mmCIF file of C-alpha atoms in Angstrom:
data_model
loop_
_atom_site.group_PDB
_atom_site.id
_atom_site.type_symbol
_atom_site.label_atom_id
_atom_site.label_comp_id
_atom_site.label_asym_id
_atom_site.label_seq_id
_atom_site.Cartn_x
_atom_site.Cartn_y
_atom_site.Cartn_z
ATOM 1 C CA UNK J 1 11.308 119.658 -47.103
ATOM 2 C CA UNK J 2 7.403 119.675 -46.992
ATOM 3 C CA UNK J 3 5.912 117.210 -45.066
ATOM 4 C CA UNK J 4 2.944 115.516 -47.034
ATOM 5 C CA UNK J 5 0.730 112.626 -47.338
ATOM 6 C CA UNK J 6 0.447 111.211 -50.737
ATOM 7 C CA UNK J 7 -2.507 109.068 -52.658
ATOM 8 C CA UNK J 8 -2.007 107.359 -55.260
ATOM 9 C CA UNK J 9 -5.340 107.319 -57.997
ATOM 10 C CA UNK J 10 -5.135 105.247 -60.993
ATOM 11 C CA UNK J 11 -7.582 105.683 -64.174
ATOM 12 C CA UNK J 12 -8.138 109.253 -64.592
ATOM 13 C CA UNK J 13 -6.215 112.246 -63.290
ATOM 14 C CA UNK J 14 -6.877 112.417 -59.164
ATOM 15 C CA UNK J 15 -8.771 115.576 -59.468
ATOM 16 C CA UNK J 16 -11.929 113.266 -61.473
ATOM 17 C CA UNK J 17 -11.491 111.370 -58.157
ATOM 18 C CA UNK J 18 -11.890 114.723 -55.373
ATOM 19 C CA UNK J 19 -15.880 114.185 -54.343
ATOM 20 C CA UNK J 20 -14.253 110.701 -53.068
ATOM 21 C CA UNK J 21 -12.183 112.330 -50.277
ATOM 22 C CA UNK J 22 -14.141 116.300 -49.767
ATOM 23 C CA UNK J 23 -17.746 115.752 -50.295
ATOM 24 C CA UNK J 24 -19.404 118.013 -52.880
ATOM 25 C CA UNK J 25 -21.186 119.776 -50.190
ATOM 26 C CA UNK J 26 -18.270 120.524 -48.023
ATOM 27 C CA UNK J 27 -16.413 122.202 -51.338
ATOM 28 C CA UNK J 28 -19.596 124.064 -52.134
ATOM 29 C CA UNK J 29 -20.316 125.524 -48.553
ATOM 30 C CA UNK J 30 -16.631 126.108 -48.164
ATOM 31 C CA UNK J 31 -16.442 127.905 -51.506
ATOM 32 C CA UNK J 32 -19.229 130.342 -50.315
ATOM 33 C CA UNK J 33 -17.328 131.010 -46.710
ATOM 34 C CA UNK J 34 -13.799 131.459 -48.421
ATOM 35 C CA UNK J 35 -15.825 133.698 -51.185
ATOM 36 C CA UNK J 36 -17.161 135.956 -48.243
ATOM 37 C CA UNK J 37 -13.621 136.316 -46.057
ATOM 38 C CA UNK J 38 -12.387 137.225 -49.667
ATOM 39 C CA UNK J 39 -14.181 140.214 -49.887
ATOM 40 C CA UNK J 40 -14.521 141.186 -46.162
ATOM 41 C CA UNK J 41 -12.975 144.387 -45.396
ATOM 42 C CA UNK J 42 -13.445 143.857 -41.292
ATOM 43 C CA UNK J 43 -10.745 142.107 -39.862
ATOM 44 C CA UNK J 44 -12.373 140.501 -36.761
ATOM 45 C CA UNK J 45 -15.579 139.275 -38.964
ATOM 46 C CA UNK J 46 -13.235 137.515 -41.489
ATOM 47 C CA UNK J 47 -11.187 136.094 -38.848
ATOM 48 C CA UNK J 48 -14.283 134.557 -36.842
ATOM 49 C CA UNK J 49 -15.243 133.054 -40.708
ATOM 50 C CA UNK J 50 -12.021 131.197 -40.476
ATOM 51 C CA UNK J 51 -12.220 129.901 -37.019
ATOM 52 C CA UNK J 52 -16.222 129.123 -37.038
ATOM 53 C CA UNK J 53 -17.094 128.166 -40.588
ATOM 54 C CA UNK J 54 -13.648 126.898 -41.670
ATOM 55 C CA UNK J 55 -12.322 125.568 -38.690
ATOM 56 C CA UNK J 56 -8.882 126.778 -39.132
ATOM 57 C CA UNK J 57 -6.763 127.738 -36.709
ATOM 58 C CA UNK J 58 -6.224 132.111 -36.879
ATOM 59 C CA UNK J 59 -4.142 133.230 -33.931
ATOM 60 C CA UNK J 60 -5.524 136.699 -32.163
ATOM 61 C CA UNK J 61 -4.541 139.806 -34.401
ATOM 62 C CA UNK J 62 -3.650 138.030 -37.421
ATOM 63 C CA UNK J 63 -4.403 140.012 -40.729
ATOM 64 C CA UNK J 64 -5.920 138.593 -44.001
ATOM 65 C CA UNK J 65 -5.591 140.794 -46.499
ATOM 66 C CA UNK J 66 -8.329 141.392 -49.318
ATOM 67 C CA UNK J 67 -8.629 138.530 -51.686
ATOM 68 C CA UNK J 68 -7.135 135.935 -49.807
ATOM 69 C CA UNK J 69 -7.563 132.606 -51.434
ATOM 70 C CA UNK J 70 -7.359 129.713 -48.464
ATOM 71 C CA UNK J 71 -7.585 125.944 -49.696
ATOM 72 C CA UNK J 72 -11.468 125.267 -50.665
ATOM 73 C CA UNK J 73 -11.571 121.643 -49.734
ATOM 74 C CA UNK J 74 -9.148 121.471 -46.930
ATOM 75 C CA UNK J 75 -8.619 124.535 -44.809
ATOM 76 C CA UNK J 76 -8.926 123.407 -41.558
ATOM 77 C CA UNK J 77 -5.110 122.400 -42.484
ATOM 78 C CA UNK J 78 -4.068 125.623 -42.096
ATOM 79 C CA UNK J 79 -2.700 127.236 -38.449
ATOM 80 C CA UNK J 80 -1.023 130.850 -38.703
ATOM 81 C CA UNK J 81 0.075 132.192 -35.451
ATOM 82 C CA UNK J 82 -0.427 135.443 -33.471
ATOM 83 C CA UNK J 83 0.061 138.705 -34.864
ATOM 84 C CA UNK J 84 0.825 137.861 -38.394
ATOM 85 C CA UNK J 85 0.074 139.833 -41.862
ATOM 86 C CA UNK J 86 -1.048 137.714 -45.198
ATOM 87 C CA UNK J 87 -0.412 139.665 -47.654
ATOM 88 C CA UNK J 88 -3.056 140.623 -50.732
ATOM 89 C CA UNK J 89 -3.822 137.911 -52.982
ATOM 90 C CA UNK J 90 -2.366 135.084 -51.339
ATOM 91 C CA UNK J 91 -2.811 131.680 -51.651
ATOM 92 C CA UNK J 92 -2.878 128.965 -49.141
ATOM 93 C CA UNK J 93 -2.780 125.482 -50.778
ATOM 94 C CA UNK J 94 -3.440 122.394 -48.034
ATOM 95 C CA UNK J 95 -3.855 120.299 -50.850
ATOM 96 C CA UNK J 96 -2.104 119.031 -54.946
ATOM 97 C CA UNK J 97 -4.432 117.169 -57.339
ATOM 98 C CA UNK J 98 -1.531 115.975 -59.846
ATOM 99 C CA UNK J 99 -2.060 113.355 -62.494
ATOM 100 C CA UNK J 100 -1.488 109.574 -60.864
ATOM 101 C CA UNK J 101 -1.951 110.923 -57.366
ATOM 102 C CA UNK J 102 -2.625 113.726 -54.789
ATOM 103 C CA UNK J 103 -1.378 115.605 -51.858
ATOM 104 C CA UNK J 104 -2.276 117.037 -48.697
ATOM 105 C CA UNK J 105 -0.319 118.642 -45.827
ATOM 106 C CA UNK J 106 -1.106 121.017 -43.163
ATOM 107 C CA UNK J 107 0.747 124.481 -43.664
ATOM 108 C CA UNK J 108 1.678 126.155 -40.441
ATOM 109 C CA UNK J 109 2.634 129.963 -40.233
ATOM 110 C CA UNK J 110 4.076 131.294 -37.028
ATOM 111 C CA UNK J 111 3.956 134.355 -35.113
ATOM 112 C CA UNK J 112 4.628 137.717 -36.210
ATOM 113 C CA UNK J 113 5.001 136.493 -40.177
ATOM 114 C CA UNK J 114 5.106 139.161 -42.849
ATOM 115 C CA UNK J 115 3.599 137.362 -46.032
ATOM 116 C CA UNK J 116 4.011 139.786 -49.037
ATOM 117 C CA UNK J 117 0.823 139.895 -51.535
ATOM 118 C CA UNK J 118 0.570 137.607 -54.695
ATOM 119 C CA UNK J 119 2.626 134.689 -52.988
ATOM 120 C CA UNK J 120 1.433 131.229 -53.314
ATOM 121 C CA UNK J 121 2.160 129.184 -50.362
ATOM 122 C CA UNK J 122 1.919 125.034 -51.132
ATOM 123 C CA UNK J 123 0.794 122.513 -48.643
ATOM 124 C CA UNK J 124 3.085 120.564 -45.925
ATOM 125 C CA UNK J 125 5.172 123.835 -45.055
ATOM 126 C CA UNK J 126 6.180 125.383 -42.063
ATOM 127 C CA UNK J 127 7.053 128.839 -42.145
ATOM 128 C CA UNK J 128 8.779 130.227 -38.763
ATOM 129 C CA UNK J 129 8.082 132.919 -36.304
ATOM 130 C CA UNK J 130 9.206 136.403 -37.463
ATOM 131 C CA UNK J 131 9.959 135.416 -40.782
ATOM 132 C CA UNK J 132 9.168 137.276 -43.725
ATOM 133 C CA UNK J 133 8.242 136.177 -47.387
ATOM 134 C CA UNK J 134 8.435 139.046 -50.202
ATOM 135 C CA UNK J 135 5.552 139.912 -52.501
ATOM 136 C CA UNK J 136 5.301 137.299 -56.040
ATOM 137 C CA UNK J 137 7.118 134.153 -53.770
ATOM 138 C CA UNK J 138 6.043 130.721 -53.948
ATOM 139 C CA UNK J 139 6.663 129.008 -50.906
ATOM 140 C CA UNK J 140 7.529 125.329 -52.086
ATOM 141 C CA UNK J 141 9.697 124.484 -48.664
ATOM 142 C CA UNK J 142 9.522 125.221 -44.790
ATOM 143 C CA UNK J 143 10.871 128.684 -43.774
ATOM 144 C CA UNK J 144 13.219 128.941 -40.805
ATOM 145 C CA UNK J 145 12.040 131.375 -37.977
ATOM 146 C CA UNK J 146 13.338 134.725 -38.263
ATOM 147 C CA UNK J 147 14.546 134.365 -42.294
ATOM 148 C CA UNK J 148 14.190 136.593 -44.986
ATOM 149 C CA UNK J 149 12.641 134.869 -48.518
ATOM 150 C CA UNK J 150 11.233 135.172 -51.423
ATOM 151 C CA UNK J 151 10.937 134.336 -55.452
ATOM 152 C CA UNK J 152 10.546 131.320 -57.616
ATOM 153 C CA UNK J 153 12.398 129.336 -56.697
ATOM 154 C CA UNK J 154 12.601 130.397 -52.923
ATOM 155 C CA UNK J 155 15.765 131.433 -51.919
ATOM 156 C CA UNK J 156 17.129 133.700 -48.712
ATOM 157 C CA UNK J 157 17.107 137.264 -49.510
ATOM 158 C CA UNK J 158 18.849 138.949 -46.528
ATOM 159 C CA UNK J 159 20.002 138.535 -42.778
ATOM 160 C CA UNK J 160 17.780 136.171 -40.583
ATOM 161 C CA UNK J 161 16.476 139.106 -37.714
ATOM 162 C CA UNK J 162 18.537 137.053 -34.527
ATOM 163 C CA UNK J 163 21.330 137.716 -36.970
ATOM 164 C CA UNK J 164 21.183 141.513 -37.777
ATOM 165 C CA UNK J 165 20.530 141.859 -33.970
ATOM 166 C CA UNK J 166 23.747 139.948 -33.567
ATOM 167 C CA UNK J 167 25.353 142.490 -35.949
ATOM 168 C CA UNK J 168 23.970 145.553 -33.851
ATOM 169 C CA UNK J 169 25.479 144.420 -30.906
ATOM 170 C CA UNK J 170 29.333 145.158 -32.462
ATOM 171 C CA UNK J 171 28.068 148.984 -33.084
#
């Protein structure tokens, strides 16, 4: 289950209300930073973006893939470990503008996580070490360390790793 904190707005939908919790400059300045990782092609330049002008949390050797989309107005809410891959055209949501409220939760990705491109990961999940999500997922619930997702709706695909290690062991 994703762990999130929830507003509620009344009058119009909670997006008209969004310069009342991220001020405008903060989403503009943001926008620029997130605009420039985007397109960065060095790893170690877009990685000190995140840390320094984002104030996320990018554990050492973690890849970002080109195009990259991390939450605008909220991305010091997102932590990925040591040593992990996101995939091309991702999407990191910290944050859910619905219609009578909105969302926000941290998303945490451990170490060593394979994210495939195109997935769209939502706020207030945890995905494990060593787990792996496959290209096109949308990651509406934690992953367990080690596991093997992917699609819409998320589902287990294959053998956690501990367990095909297990498995090697009999041959």
């Amino acid at each position: 289950m994703r762990k999130l904190e929830r507003y509620p707005v009344e009058g119009h939908n909670s997006l008209w209300h969004i310069y009342q919790t991220v001020s405008p400059f903060k989403g503009v300045r943001n926008f620029i930073w997130v605009q420039l990782a985007r397109y960065c092609p060095i790893l170690p330049l877009k990685n000190w973006i995140y840390r320094s002008r984002l104030r996320m949390k990018v554990g050492n050797h973690t890849a970002f893939a080109l195009m990259v989309m991390v939450d605008v107005f909220f991305p010091e809410r997102i932590h990925v470990g040591n040593n992990s891959v996101i995939g091309y055209n991702t999407t990191i949501l910290a944050h859910e503008y619905l219609i009578d409220e909105y969302r926000l939760g941290d998303v945490t990705i451990g170490d060593n996580v394979l994210i495939g491109a195109n997935t769209t990961i939502l706020p207030g999940v945890t995905i494990g070490d060593g787990a792996v999500v496959a290209a096109g997922s949308v990651v509406h619930k934690n992953v367990a360390a080690g596991a093997f997702v992917g699609g819409n709706p998320l589902r287990e695909l294959g053998p956690k790793k501990e367990d095909i290690h297990q498995l090697d062991a009999f041959h």
